[in-house]
Coordinates of C-alpha atoms in Angstrom, one line a residue:
X1 CA -7.6 -143.2 14.8
X2 CA -4.2 -141.8 14.1
X3 CA -2.7 -145.1 12.8
X4 CA -5.8 -145.5 10.6
X5 CA -5.3 -142.0 9.2
X6 CA -1.6 -142.6 8.5
X7 CA -2.3 -145.8 6.7
X8 CA -5.2 -144.4 4.6
X9 CA -3.4 -141.2 3.8
X10 CA -0.2 -143.0 2.6
X11 CA -2.2 -145.8 0.8
X12 CA -4.8 -143.6 -0.9
X13 CA -2.8 -140.4 -1.6
X14 CA 0.8 -141.6 -2.1
X15 CA 1.4 -145.4 -2.7
X16 CA -1.6 -146.4 -4.8
X17 CA -1.8 -143.4 -7.1
X18 CA 1.8 -143.8 -7.9
X19 CA 1.6 -147.5 -8.5
X20 CA -1.6 -147.2 -10.6
X21 CA 0.1 -144.5 -12.6
X22 CA 3.1 -146.8 -13.3
X23 CA 0.6 -149.4 -14.5
X24 CA -1.1 -146.9 -16.8
X25 CA 2.2 -145.7 -18.2
X26 CA 3.3 -149.3 -18.8
X27 CA 0.1 -149.8 -20.9
X28 CA 0.9 -146.6 -22.7
X29 CA 4.4 -147.6 -23.5
X30 CA 3.3 -150.9 -25.0
X31 CA 0.3 -149.3 -26.8
X32 CA 2.4 -146.5 -28.3
X33 CA 5.2 -148.9 -29.4
X34 CA 2.6 -151.2 -31.0
X35 CA 1.0 -148.4 -33.0
X36 CA 3.9 -146.0 -33.8
X37 CA 6.9 -148.2 -33.3
X38 CA 10.2 -146.4 -32.8
X39 CA 8.7 -142.9 -33.3
X40 CA 7.2 -142.7 -29.8
X41 CA 7.7 -139.5 -27.8
X42 CA 7.3 -138.9 -24.1
X43 CA 4.4 -136.5 -24.8
X44 CA 2.6 -139.3 -26.7
X45 CA 3.0 -141.7 -23.8
X46 CA 1.8 -139.3 -21.2
X47 CA -1.2 -138.3 -23.3
X48 CA -2.2 -141.9 -23.7
X49 CA -1.7 -142.4 -19.9
X50 CA -4.0 -139.4 -19.1
X51 CA -6.7 -140.6 -21.5
X52 CA -6.6 -144.1 -20.0
X53 CA -6.9 -142.8 -16.5
X54 CA -9.9 -140.7 -17.5
X55 CA -11.5 -143.7 -19.3
X56 CA -11.1 -145.9 -16.2
X57 CA -12.4 -143.2 -14.0
X58 CA -15.5 -142.8 -16.1
X59 CA -16.2 -146.5 -16.0
X60 CA -15.9 -146.5 -12.2
X61 CA -18.2 -143.5 -11.9
X62 CA -20.9 -145.0 -14.2
X63 CA -21.3 -148.4 -12.5
X64 CA -19.6 -150.6 -10.0
X65 CA -21.1 -153.7 -11.6
X66 CA -19.7 -152.6 -15.0
X67 CA -16.2 -152.5 -13.6
X68 CA -16.6 -155.8 -11.9
X69 CA -17.7 -157.5 -15.1
X70 CA -14.9 -155.7 -17.0
X71 CA -12.3 -157.0 -14.5
X72 CA -13.8 -160.5 -14.6
X73 CA -13.4 -160.6 -18.4
X74 CA -9.8 -159.4 -18.0
X75 CA -9.1 -162.1 -15.5
X76 CA -10.2 -164.8 -17.9
X77 CA -8.1 -163.2 -20.7
X78 CA -5.1 -163.2 -18.3
X79 CA -5.5 -167.0 -17.9
X80 CA -5.7 -167.4 -21.7
X81 CA -2.4 -165.4 -22.0
X82 CA -0.8 -167.7 -19.5
X83 CA -2.0 -170.7 -21.5
X84 CA -0.6 -169.2 -24.7
X85 CA 2.8 -168.6 -22.9
X86 CA 2.9 -172.2 -21.9
X87 CA 2.1 -173.2 -25.4
X88 CA 5.1 -171.1 -26.6
X89 CA 7.3 -173.2 -24.3
X90 CA 5.9 -176.5 -25.5
X91 CA 6.3 -175.4 -29.1
X92 CA 10.0 -174.6 -28.6
X93 CA 10.5 -178.0 -26.9
X94 CA 8.8 -179.8 -29.8
X95 CA 11.0 -178.0 -32.3
X96 CA 14.0 -179.2 -30.3
X97 CA 15.3 -175.7 -29.4
X98 CA 14.2 -175.7 -25.7
X99 CA 16.2 -175.7 -22.5
X100 CA 15.3 -178.9 -20.8
X101 CA 18.6 -178.7 -18.9
X102 CA 16.9 -176.1 -16.6
X103 CA 14.8 -178.9 -15.2
X104 CA 17.6 -181.3 -14.2
X105 CA 17.9 -181.6 -10.5
X106 CA 21.7 -181.8 -10.7
X107 CA 21.9 -178.3 -12.2
X108 CA 18.9 -176.6 -10.6
X109 CA 20.9 -174.9 -7.8
X110 CA 24.1 -174.3 -9.7
X111 CA 25.7 -170.8 -9.1
X112 CA 22.9 -170.0 -6.6
X113 CA 23.6 -167.1 -4.2
X114 CA 24.8 -167.8 -0.7
X115 CA 23.8 -164.4 0.6
X116 CA 20.6 -164.6 2.7
X117 CA 19.7 -161.0 1.8
X118 CA 19.3 -162.1 -1.8
X119 CA 16.6 -164.6 -0.8
X120 CA 14.9 -162.1 1.3
X121 CA 14.7 -159.7 -1.6
X122 CA 13.4 -162.5 -3.9
X123 CA 10.8 -163.3 -1.3
X124 CA 9.8 -159.6 -1.2
X125 CA 9.3 -159.5 -5.0
X126 CA 7.2 -162.6 -4.8
X127 CA 5.1 -161.2 -2.0
X128 CA 4.6 -158.0 -4.1
X129 CA 3.0 -160.3 -6.7
X130 CA 0.1 -161.1 -4.3
X131 CA -0.4 -157.5 -3.1
X132 CA -4.0 -157.3 -4.4
X133 CA -5.3 -159.5 -1.5
X134 CA -5.1 -156.5 0.9
X135 CA -7.5 -154.6 -1.3
X136 CA -10.4 -157.0 -0.8
X137 CA -11.5 -155.5 2.5
X138 CA -12.0 -152.1 0.8
X139 CA -15.0 -153.6 -1.0
X140 CA -16.8 -155.0 2.0
X141 CA -19.7 -152.6 1.9
X142 CA -20.3 -153.5 -1.8
X143 CA -20.6 -157.3 -1.1
X144 CA -23.9 -159.1 -0.3
X145 CA -22.3 -161.7 2.0
X146 CA -18.8 -160.5 2.9
X147 CA -18.2 -163.2 5.5
X148 CA -18.4 -165.8 2.7
X149 CA -17.2 -163.8 -0.4
X150 CA -14.0 -162.4 1.1
X151 CA -12.4 -165.6 2.2
X152 CA -13.5 -167.4 -1.0
X153 CA -12.2 -164.6 -3.2
X154 CA -8.9 -164.4 -1.3
X155 CA -8.3 -168.2 -1.5
X156 CA -9.3 -168.4 -5.2
X157 CA -7.3 -165.3 -6.1
X158 CA -4.2 -166.5 -4.4
X159 CA -4.5 -169.9 -5.9
X160 CA -5.0 -168.6 -9.4
X161 CA -2.0 -166.2 -9.1
X162 CA 0.2 -168.9 -7.7
X163 CA -0.6 -171.3 -10.5
X164 CA -0.3 -168.6 -13.2
X165 CA 3.1 -167.5 -12.1
X166 CA 4.3 -171.1 -11.6
X167 CA 3.2 -172.0 -15.1
X168 CA 4.7 -168.8 -16.6
X169 CA 8.1 -169.5 -15.0
X170 CA 8.0 -173.1 -16.3
X171 CA 7.4 -171.7 -19.8
X172 CA 10.3 -169.2 -19.4
X173 CA 12.6 -172.0 -18.3
X174 CA 11.6 -174.0 -21.4
X175 CA 12.3 -171.1 -23.7
X176 CA 15.4 -169.5 -22.3
X177 CA 18.6 -170.3 -20.4
X178 CA 18.8 -168.7 -16.9
X179 CA 21.2 -166.0 -18.2
X180 CA 18.8 -165.4 -21.1
X181 CA 15.9 -164.8 -18.6
X182 CA 18.1 -162.4 -16.6
X183 CA 19.2 -160.4 -19.7
X184 CA 15.8 -160.1 -21.3
X185 CA 14.0 -156.8 -20.7
X186 CA 10.6 -157.9 -22.1
X187 CA 10.6 -161.6 -21.3
X188 CA 7.0 -162.2 -22.2
X189 CA 7.2 -160.6 -25.6
X190 CA 10.5 -162.3 -26.3
X191 CA 8.8 -165.6 -25.6
X192 CA 6.1 -165.0 -28.1
X193 CA 8.6 -163.8 -30.7
X194 CA 10.8 -166.9 -30.2
X195 CA 8.0 -169.4 -30.5
X196 CA 5.6 -167.9 -33.1
X197 CA 7.5 -164.9 -34.6
X198 CA 5.9 -161.4 -34.9
X199 CA 2.4 -162.8 -34.4
X200 CA 3.4 -164.3 -31.0
X201 CA 5.1 -161.1 -30.0
X202 CA 1.9 -159.1 -30.8
X203 CA -0.3 -161.5 -28.8
X204 CA 1.9 -161.2 -25.8
X205 CA 2.0 -157.4 -26.1
X206 CA -1.8 -157.3 -26.2
X207 CA -1.8 -159.7 -23.2
X208 CA 0.4 -157.3 -21.2
X209 CA -1.9 -154.4 -22.0
X210 CA -5.0 -156.4 -21.0
X211 CA -3.3 -157.2 -17.7
X212 CA -2.6 -153.5 -17.1
X213 CA -6.2 -152.6 -17.9
X214 CA -7.5 -155.1 -15.3
X215 CA -5.1 -153.9 -12.7
X216 CA -6.0 -150.2 -13.2
X217 CA -9.7 -150.8 -13.3
X218 CA -9.7 -153.0 -10.1
X219 CA -7.2 -150.7 -8.3
X220 CA -9.4 -147.6 -9.0
X221 CA -12.5 -149.5 -7.8
X222 CA -10.9 -150.6 -4.5
X223 CA -8.8 -147.6 -3.6
X224 CA -11.7 -145.1 -4.2
X225 CA -13.6 -147.0 -1.6
X226 CA -10.7 -146.6 0.8
X227 CA -10.9 -142.8 0.3
X228 CA -14.7 -142.8 0.7
X229 CA -14.8 -144.9 3.8
X230 CA -12.0 -143.0 5.5
X231 CA -13.8 -139.7 4.8
X232 CA -17.0 -141.3 6.2
X233 CA -15.2 -141.9 9.4
X234 CA -14.2 -138.2 9.6
X235 CA -10.5 -138.7 8.8
X236 CA -10.7 -137.2 5.3
X237 CA -12.8 -134.2 4.2
X238 CA -16.5 -134.9 4.3
X239 CA -17.1 -134.2 0.6
X240 CA -15.0 -137.3 -0.3
X241 CA -17.6 -139.5 1.4
X242 CA -20.4 -138.5 -0.9
X243 CA -22.0 -141.3 -2.9
X244 CA -24.1 -140.5 -6.0
X245 CA -27.8 -141.4 -5.3
X246 CA -28.3 -142.1 -9.0
X247 CA -25.1 -144.1 -9.8
X248 CA -24.4 -145.5 -6.3
X249 CA -20.7 -144.8 -6.8
X250 CA -18.3 -142.6 -4.7
X251 CA -17.8 -140.0 -7.5
X252 CA -15.6 -137.5 -5.5
X253 CA -13.3 -140.2 -4.3
X254 CA -12.9 -141.6 -7.8
X255 CA -12.2 -138.1 -9.2
X256 CA -9.8 -137.4 -6.4
X257 CA -7.8 -140.6 -7.0
X258 CA -7.8 -140.2 -10.8
X259 CA -6.7 -136.6 -10.6
X260 CA -3.8 -137.5 -8.4
X261 CA -2.8 -140.3 -10.9
X262 CA -3.1 -137.8 -13.8
X263 CA -0.9 -135.2 -12.0
X264 CA 1.7 -137.8 -11.1
X265 CA 1.9 -139.1 -14.7
X266 CA 2.9 -135.6 -16.0
X267 CA 5.7 -135.2 -13.5
X268 CA 9.2 -136.6 -13.0
X269 CA 9.9 -138.5 -9.8
X270 CA 11.2 -135.5 -7.9
X271 CA 8.5 -133.2 -9.1
X272 CA 5.8 -135.8 -8.2
X273 CA 7.0 -135.8 -4.6
X274 CA 7.3 -132.0 -4.4
X275 CA 3.6 -131.8 -5.2
X276 CA 2.8 -133.2 -1.8
X277 CA 5.6 -131.5 0.2
X278 CA 4.3 -127.9 -0.1
X279 CA 0.6 -128.6 0.9
X280 CA 1.7 -131.0 3.7
X281 CA 4.1 -128.4 5.3
X282 CA 1.7 -125.5 4.9
X283 CA -1.2 -127.5 6.4
X284 CA 0.9 -128.7 9.3
X285 CA 1.9 -125.1 10.1
X286 CA -1.7 -123.8 9.8
X287 CA -3.1 -126.6 12.0
X288 CA -0.5 -125.9 14.7
X289 CA -1.8 -122.4 15.2
X290 CA -5.4 -122.3 13.9
X291 CA -7.7 -123.2 15.4
X292 CA -5.9 -124.2 18.6
X293 CA -9.0 -125.5 20.4
X294 CA -10.0 -127.9 17.6
X295 CA -10.2 -131.6 18.5
X296 CA -7.2 -133.5 17.3
X297 CA -7.1 -137.2 16.4
X298 CA -3.7 -137.6 18.1

């Protein structure tokens, strides 16, 4: 049980809350910039982040089916945004301002790195794109036929993500030179701006926010089940395993996850890590001396 505890603790209390908080703050950055422009302050971004975390938590508490439908709609909208991005590339090519030289085989690998470590890092970033596949198993208890649904969902999801990223990169290569892609900080919004002006930029901005909403909603749905099931196995406090008999959702697990996200969003990187250092060290010291006869998992 010790490896299971380590994985669940790191995944549910450190890695996922931090990553979901980053997604929420990304949404807040784009939302604030869209509404207030240059006059955005750090307090405004953090306030929006906290409000978004609370909203997603409430949706997850009210109904699992509601969140699933919400994420399904978001998934369709993501595909629409990818199609719009591809349309941006085609529009630039039609105008005669595209970069078709990026697709010539003679220049495809020019100035490529000869360092194997660079390719390893690139592969790592690509693998990170598909990270949601490992969240599927957390929802096993919610599925009617997991032996059929899990493989089907994994295959369809991986295929959709692969095709979406492939088409997005084709669009970027149509729109920008390789150096332009590297130098751009907001490549998707720059694509919309280049092809259709301010309207295109706004559409891509909204698309990015929609993507963040889907990631945050689905992440909260899956990781809260990780907390609940681990508590059910006795590795986390028992109260985290409670499921509402009226809503059929793991309310304490959702609140725990969302609370950690909200706390992390208000802190700097160093302060966020110090939140866990104090309780961890004090708990380790207490468990070493009291109670000495208690059964340990390792």
